[in-house]
Coordinates of C-alpha atoms in Angstrom, one line a residue:
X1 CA -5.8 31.0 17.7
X2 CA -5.7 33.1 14.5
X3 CA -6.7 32.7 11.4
X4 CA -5.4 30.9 8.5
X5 CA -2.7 32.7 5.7
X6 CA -3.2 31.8 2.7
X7 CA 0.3 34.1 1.9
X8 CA 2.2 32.0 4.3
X9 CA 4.4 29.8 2.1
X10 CA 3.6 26.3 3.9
X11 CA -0.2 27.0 2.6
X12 CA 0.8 28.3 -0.8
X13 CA 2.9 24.8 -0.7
X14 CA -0.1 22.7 0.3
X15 CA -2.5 24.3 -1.6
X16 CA -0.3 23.5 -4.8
X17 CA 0.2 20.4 -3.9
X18 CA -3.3 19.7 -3.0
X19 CA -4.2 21.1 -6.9
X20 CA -1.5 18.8 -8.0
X21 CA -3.0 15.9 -6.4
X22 CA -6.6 16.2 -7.4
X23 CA -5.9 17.2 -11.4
X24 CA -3.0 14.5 -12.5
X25 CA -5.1 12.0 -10.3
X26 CA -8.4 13.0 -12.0
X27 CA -6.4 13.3 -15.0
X28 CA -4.7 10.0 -15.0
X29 CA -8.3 8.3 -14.2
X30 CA -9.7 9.5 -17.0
X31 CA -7.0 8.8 -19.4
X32 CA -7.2 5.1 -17.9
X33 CA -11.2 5.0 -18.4
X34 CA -11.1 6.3 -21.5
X35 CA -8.5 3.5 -23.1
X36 CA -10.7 1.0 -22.0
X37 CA -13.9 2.7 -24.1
X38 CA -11.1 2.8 -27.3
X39 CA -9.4 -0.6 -26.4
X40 CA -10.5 -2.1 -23.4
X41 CA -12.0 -5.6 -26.1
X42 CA -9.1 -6.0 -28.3
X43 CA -7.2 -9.3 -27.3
X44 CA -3.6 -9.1 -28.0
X45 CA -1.7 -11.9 -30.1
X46 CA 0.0 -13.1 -26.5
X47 CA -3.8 -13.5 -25.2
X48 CA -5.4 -15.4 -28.1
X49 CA -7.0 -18.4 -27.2
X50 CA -6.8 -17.3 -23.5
X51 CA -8.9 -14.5 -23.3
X52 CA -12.3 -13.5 -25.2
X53 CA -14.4 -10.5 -25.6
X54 CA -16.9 -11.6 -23.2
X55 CA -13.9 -11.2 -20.4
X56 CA -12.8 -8.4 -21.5
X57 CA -16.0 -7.2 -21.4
X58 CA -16.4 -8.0 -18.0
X59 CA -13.0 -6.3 -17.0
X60 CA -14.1 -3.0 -18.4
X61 CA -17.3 -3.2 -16.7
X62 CA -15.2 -4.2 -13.3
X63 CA -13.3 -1.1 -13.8
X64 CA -15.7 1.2 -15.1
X65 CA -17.5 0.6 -12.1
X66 CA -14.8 1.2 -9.7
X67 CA -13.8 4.6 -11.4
X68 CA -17.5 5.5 -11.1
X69 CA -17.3 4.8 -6.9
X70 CA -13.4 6.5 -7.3
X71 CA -14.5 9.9 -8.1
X72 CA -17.3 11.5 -5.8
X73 CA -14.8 9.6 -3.3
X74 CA -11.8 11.2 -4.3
X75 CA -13.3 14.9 -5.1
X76 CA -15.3 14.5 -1.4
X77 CA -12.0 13.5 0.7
X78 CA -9.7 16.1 -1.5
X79 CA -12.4 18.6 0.0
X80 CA -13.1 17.6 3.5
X81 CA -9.3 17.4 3.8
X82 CA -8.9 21.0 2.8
X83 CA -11.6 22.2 4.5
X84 CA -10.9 20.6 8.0
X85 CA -7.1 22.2 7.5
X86 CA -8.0 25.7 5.8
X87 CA -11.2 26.5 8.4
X88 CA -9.5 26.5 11.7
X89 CA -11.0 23.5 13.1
X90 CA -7.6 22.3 14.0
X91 CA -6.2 25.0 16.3
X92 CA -9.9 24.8 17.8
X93 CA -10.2 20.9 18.5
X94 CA -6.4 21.1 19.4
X95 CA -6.9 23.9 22.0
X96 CA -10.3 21.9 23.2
X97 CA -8.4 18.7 23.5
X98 CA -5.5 20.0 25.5
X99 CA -7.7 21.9 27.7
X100 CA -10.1 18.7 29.2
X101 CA -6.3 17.0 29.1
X102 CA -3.7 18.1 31.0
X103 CA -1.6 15.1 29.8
X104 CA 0.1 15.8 26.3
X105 CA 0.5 12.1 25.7
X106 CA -3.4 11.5 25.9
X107 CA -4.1 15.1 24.3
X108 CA -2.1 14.5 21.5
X109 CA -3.1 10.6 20.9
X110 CA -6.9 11.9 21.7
X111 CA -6.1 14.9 19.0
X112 CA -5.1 12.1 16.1
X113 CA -7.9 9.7 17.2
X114 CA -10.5 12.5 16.7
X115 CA -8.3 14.1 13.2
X116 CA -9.2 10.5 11.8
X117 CA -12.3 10.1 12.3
X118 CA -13.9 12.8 9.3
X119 CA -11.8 10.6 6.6
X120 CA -13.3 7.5 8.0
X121 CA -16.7 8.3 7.8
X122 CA -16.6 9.6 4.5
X123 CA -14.9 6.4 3.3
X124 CA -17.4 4.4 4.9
X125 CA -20.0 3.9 2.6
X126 CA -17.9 3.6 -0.3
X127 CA -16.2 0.7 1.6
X128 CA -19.4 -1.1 1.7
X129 CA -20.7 0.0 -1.7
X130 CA -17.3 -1.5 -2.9
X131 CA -17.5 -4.6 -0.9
X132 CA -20.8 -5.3 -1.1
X133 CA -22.1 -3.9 -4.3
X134 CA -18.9 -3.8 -7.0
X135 CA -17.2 -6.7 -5.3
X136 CA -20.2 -8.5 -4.9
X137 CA -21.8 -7.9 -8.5
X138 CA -18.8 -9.2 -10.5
X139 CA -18.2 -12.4 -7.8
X140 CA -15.5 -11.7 -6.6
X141 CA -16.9 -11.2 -2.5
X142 CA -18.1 -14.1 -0.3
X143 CA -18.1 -11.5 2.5
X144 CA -20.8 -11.1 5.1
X145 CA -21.3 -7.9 6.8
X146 CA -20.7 -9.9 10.0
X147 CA -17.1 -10.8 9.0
X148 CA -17.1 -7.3 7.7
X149 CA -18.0 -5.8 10.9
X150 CA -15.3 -8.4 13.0
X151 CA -12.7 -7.6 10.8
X152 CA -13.1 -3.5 11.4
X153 CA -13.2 -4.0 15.4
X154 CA -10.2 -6.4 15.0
X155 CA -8.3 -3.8 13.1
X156 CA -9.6 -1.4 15.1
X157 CA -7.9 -3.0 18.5
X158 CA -4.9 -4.6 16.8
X159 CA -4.2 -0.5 15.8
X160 CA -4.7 0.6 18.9
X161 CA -2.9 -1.8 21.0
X162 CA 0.3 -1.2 18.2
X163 CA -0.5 2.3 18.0
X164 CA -0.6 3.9 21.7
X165 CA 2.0 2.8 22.9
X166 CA 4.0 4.1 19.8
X167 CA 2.6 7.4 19.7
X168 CA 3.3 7.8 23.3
X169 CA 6.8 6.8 23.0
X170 CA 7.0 9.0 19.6
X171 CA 5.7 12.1 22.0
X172 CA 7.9 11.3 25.0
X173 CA 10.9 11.4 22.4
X174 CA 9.7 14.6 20.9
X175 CA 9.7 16.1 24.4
X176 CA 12.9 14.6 26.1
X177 CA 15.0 13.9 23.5
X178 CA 15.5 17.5 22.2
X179 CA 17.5 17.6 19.0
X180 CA 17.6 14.2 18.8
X181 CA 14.3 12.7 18.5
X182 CA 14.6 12.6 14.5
X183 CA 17.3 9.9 14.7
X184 CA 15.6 8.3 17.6
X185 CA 12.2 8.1 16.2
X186 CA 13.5 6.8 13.5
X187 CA 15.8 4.0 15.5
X188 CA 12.1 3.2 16.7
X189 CA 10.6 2.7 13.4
X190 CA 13.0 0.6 12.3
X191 CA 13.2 -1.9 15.2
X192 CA 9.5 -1.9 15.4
X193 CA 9.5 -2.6 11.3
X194 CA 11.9 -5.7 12.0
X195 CA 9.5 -7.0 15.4
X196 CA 6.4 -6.9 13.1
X197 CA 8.0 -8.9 10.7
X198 CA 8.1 -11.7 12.9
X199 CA 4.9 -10.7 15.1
X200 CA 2.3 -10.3 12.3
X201 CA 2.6 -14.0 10.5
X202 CA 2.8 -15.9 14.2
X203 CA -0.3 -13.8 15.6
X204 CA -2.1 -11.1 14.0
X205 CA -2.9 -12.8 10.8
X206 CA -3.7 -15.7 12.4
X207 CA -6.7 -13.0 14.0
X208 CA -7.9 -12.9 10.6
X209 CA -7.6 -15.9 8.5
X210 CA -7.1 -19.5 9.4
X211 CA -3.6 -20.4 8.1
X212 CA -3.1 -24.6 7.2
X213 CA -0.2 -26.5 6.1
X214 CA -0.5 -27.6 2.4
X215 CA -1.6 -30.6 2.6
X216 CA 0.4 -34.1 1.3
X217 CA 0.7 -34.1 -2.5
X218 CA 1.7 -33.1 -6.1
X219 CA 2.4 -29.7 -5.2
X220 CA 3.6 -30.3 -1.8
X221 CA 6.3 -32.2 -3.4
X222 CA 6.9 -29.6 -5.8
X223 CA 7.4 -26.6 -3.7
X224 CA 9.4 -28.6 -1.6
X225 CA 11.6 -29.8 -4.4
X226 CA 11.7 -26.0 -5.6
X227 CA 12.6 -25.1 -1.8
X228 CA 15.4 -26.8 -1.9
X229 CA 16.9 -26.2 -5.6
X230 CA 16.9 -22.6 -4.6
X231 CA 18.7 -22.9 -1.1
X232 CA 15.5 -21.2 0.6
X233 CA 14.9 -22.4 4.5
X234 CA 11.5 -21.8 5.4
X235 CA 9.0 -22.4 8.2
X236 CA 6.5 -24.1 6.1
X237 CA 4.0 -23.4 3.1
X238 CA 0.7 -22.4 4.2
X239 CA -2.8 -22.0 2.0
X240 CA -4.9 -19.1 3.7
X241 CA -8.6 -19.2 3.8
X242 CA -8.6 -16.4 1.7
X243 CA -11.6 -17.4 0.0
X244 CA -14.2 -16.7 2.9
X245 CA -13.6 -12.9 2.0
X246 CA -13.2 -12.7 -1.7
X247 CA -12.4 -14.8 -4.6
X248 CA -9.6 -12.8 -5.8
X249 CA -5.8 -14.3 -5.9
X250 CA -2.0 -14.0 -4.7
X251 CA 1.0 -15.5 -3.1
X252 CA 3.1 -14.1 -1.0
X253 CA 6.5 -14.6 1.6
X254 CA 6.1 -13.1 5.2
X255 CA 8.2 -12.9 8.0
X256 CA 11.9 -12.6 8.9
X257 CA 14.5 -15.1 9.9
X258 CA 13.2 -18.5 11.2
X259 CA 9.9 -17.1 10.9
X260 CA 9.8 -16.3 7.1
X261 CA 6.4 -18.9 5.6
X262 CA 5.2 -18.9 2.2
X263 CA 1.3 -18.4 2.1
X264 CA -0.7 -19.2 -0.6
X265 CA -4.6 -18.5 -0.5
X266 CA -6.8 -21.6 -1.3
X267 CA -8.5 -19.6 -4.0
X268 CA -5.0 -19.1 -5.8
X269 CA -4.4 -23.0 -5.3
X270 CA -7.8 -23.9 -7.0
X271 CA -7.4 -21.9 -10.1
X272 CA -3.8 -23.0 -11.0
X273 CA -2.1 -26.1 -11.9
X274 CA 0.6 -27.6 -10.0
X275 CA 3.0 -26.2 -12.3
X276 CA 1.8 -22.3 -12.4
X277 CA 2.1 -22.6 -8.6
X278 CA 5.7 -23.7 -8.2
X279 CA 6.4 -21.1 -11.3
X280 CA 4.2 -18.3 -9.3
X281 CA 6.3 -19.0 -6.2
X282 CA 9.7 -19.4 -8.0
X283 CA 9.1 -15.7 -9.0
X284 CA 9.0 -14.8 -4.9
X285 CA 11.6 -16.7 -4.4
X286 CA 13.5 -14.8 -7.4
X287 CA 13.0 -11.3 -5.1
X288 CA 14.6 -13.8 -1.6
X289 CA 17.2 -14.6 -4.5
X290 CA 18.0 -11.0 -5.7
X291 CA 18.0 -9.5 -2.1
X292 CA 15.0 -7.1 -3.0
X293 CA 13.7 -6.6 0.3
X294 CA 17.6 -6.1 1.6
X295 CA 18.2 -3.4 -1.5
X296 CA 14.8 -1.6 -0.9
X297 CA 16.0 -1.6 2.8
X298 CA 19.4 -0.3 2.0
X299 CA 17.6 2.4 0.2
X300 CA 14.8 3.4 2.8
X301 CA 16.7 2.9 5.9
X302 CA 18.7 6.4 4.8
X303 CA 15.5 8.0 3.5
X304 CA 13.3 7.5 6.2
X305 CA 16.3 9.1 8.9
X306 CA 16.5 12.1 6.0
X307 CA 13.4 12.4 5.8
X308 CA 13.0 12.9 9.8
X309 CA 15.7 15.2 9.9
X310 CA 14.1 17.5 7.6
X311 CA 11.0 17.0 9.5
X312 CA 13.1 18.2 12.4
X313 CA 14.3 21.6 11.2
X314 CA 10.6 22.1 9.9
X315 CA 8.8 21.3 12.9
X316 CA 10.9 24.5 14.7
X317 CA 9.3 26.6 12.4
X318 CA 6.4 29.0 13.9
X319 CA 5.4 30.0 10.2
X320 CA 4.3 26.0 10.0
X321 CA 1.6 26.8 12.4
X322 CA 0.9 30.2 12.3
X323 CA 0.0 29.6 8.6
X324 CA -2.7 27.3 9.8
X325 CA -4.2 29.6 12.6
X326 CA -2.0 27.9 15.1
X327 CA -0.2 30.2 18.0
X328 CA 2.6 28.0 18.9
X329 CA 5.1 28.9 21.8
X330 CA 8.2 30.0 20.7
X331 CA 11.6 30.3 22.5
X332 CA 14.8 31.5 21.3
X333 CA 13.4 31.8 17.3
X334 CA 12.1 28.3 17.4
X335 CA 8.8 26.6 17.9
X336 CA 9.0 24.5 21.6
X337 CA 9.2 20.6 22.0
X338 CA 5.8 20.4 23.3
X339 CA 4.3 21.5 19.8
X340 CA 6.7 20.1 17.7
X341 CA 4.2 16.8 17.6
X342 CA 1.3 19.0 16.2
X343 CA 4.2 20.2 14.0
X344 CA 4.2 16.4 12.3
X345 CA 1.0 16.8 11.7
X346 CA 0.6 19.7 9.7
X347 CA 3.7 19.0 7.7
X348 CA 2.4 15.6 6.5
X349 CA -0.7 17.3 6.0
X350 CA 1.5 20.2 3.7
X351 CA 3.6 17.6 1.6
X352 CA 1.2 14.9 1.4
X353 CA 0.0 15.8 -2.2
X354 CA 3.3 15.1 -4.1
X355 CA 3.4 11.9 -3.2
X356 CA 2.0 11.0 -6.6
X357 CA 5.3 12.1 -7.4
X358 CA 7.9 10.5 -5.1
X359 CA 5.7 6.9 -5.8
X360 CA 6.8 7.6 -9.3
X361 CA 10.3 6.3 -8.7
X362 CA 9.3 3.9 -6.1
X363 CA 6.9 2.1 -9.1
X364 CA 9.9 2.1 -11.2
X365 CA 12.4 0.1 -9.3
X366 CA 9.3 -2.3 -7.9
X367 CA 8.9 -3.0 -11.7
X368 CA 12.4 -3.2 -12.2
X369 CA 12.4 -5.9 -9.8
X370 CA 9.5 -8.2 -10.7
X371 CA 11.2 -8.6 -14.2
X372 CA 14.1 -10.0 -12.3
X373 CA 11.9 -12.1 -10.2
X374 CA 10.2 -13.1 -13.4
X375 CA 13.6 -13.8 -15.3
X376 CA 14.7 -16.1 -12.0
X377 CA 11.5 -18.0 -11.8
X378 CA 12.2 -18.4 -16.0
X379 CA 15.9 -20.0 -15.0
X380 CA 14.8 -22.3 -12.0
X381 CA 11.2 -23.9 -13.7
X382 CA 13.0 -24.5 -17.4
X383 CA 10.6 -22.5 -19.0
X384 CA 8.6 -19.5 -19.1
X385 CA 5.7 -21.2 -20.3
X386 CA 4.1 -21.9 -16.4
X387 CA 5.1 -18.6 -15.1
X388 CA 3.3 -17.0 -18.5
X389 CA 0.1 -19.2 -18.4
X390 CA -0.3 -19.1 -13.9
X391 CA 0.1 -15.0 -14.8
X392 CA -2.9 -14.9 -17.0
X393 CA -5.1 -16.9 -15.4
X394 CA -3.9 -14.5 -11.8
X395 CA -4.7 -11.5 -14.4
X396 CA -7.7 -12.4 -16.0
X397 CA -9.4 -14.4 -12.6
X398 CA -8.7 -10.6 -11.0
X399 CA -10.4 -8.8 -13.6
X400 CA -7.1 -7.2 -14.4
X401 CA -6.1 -4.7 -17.3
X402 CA -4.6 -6.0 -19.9
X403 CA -3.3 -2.8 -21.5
X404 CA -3.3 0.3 -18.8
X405 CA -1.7 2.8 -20.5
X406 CA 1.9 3.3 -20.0
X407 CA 1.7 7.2 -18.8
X408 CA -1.3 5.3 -15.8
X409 CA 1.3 2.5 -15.4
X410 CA 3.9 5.0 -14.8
X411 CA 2.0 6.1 -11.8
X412 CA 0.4 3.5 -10.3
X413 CA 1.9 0.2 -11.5
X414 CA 4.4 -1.5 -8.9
X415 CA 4.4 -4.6 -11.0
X416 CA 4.5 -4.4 -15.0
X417 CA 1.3 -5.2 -17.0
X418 CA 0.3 -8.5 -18.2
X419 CA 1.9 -8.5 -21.8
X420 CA 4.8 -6.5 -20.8
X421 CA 5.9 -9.7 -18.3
X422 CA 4.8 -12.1 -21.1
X423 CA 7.2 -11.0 -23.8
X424 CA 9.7 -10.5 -20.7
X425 CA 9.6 -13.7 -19.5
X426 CA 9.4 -15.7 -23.4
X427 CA 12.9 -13.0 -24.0
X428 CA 14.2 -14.9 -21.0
X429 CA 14.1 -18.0 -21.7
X430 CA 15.3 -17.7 -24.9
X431 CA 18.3 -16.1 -23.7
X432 CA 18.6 -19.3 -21.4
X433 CA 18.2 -21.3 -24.0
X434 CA 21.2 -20.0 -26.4
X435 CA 22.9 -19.9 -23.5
X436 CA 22.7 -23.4 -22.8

């Protein structure tokens, strides 16, 4: 063990990507907080008669509140992430670990068990602050700290029955698979991607939440009718108990194949009319219609096997660890398989502050997409007026911005604001309209 170099050029690059991340996030915070003190009450044309300054109110408070829990949070994990990486403690607990277990597999699964743990402590009381102070105060939780305390222990098995097995087929790859783990780890990820698309709906949200058919009715009727105009074969329509946890709202398609169901929480079917529903799920089906999931899968599919391949030529590197007060084994100029775990490590660890910047592209073809699933749902209802109205009520029942600021947006939107989708969807249907 040596100690850590702060001239070695994979520190130099963490350490400006760690600046990065803590001043455009800090900055882009502020900017968001401090639009709400200039605007955060103004009701837009779209919004009169919908919204009043009592709501708004009410959001900004929501918010504000939030933001205040966001930043001794943020500063505290930007921090205890640095300093767990910059003081050595990971070539110590590494060399501890590996020498009570002979067994790279358990060392190295041990190792990442034990790397977590810091991060979730610190994020701990927040959680419950959030949950049961923020969330709480504004109405928004029904949560006990029973449920609260079940649903960590599920997660907590459901990730480590997924998990283990994966890391320790991730490892034996690493070590056996020489220079071709990168395009089987990958191989991996995908396949495992495409199981849990069809293992999470049938039985690990079921863990969770009690899932029931939608009962006989109106909106039965409806969806079904919608179902069919749109040529989409699914399993069934659900309602979620969602309401046992929190009040807040959504809709959303899961699974793959025969198994893909359309869930909508209870809370979401008690707040909107029959009408905003089947307008609210003709926008998912507009992203089954435009092959969204299939593009964004065409897209990551090549990514994720680049991005491993780089990770590959990286890993080989002994300045990766030696930067960090490792003392990797080296043969022939490169870094050994047995490391070359350790290796992913510390380059997620190294590049993990620019993804602020890579999510920047990401947010913009998400957006890109809900305007077409938005223009779609326009075509099939006959109207944008449903879509519009079941969108404010989602917006404004969440405690939702109505105008972020576009440079926030930029950053952290994956669906367009409120008044953005408004004016989208009216433009839509009048184009339908002359074009009729």
């Amino acid at each position: 063990m040596q100690s850590v170099q702060f001239s070695n050029i994979f520190v130099m690059v963490y350490l400006a990507g760690t600046a990065l991340h803590l001043c455009l996030n800090w900055w882009l915070e502020y900017i968001s907080w401090r639009n709400r003190q200039l605007h955060g009450t103004e009701i837009p044309q779209e919004l009169a008669g919908f919204v009043d300054e009592q709501l708004l109110i009410k959001t900004c408070g929501y918010k504000n509140a939030r933001y205040a829990v966001w930043k001794p949070q943020f500063v505290l994990g930007v921090i205890l992430d640095a300093g767990l990486l910059l003081s050595g403690v990971y070539p110590r607990l590494f060399l501890f670990i590996t020498g009570l277990c002979p067994s790279l597999y358990v060392a190295m699964l041990l190792f990442f068990a034990v790397e977590s743990l810091p991060g979730a402590l610190l994020s701990l009381p927040f959680d419950l602050y959030e949950e049961f102070g923020i969330e709480k105060r504004f109405g928004f939780s029904t949560m006990t700290l029973k449920l609260w305390i079940i649903d960590e222990l599920k997660g907590l098995v459901v990730s480590a029955v997924l998990g283990i097995p994966l890391g320790a087929l991730m490892i034996w790859l690493i070590l056996h698979a020489s220079g071709w783990w990168w395009l089987l780890i990958g191989t991996v990820f995908m396949a495992f991607s495409l199981i849990m698309s069809v293992v999470y709906p049938l039985w690990i949200a079921p863990l969770f939440n009690k899932f029931s058919a939608l009962e006989e009715g109106e909106l039965k009727e409806r969806l079904s009718l919608l179902l069919d105009k749109a040529g989409f074969a699914a399993k069934g329509v659900y309602v979620m108990d969602a309401s046992k946890r929190s009040r807040h709202s959504n809709a959303y398609f899961t699974g793959f194949g025969k198994s893909k169901r359309i869930v909508l929480y209870d809370t979401l079917v008690s707040q909107l009319t029959p009408s905003e529903i089947e307008a609210v799920l003709a926008h998912e089906l507009g992203h089954y219609k435009h092959h969204h999931i299939i593009k964004r899968m065409c897209v990551m599919i090549p990514l994720v096997f680049a991005s491993l391949f780089i990770a590959w030529c990286i890993v080989k590197l002994p300045l990766l660890y030696t930067g960090f007060g490792f003392v990797p084994a080296v043969q022939n100029g490169s870094v050994i398989p047995y490391w070359q775990a350790m290796g992913l490590f510390l380059e997620s660890s190294v590049f993990s502050g620019y993804s602020v910047l890579t999510g920047v592209v990401g947010n913009y073809f998400s957006r890109r997409d809900e305007f077409q699933a938005d223009a779609y749902a326009v075509r099939l209802c006959g109207g944008a007026e449903p879509l519009v109205t079941g969108l404010i009520k989602l917006n404004t029942e969440n405690l939702s911005e109505i105008t972020p600021p576009a440079v926030y947006c930029l950053f952290h939107y994956n669906h367009p604001p409120l008044l953005e989708r408004i004016r989208a969807a009216r433009a839509a249907a009048d184009t339908t309209s002359h074009a009729r």
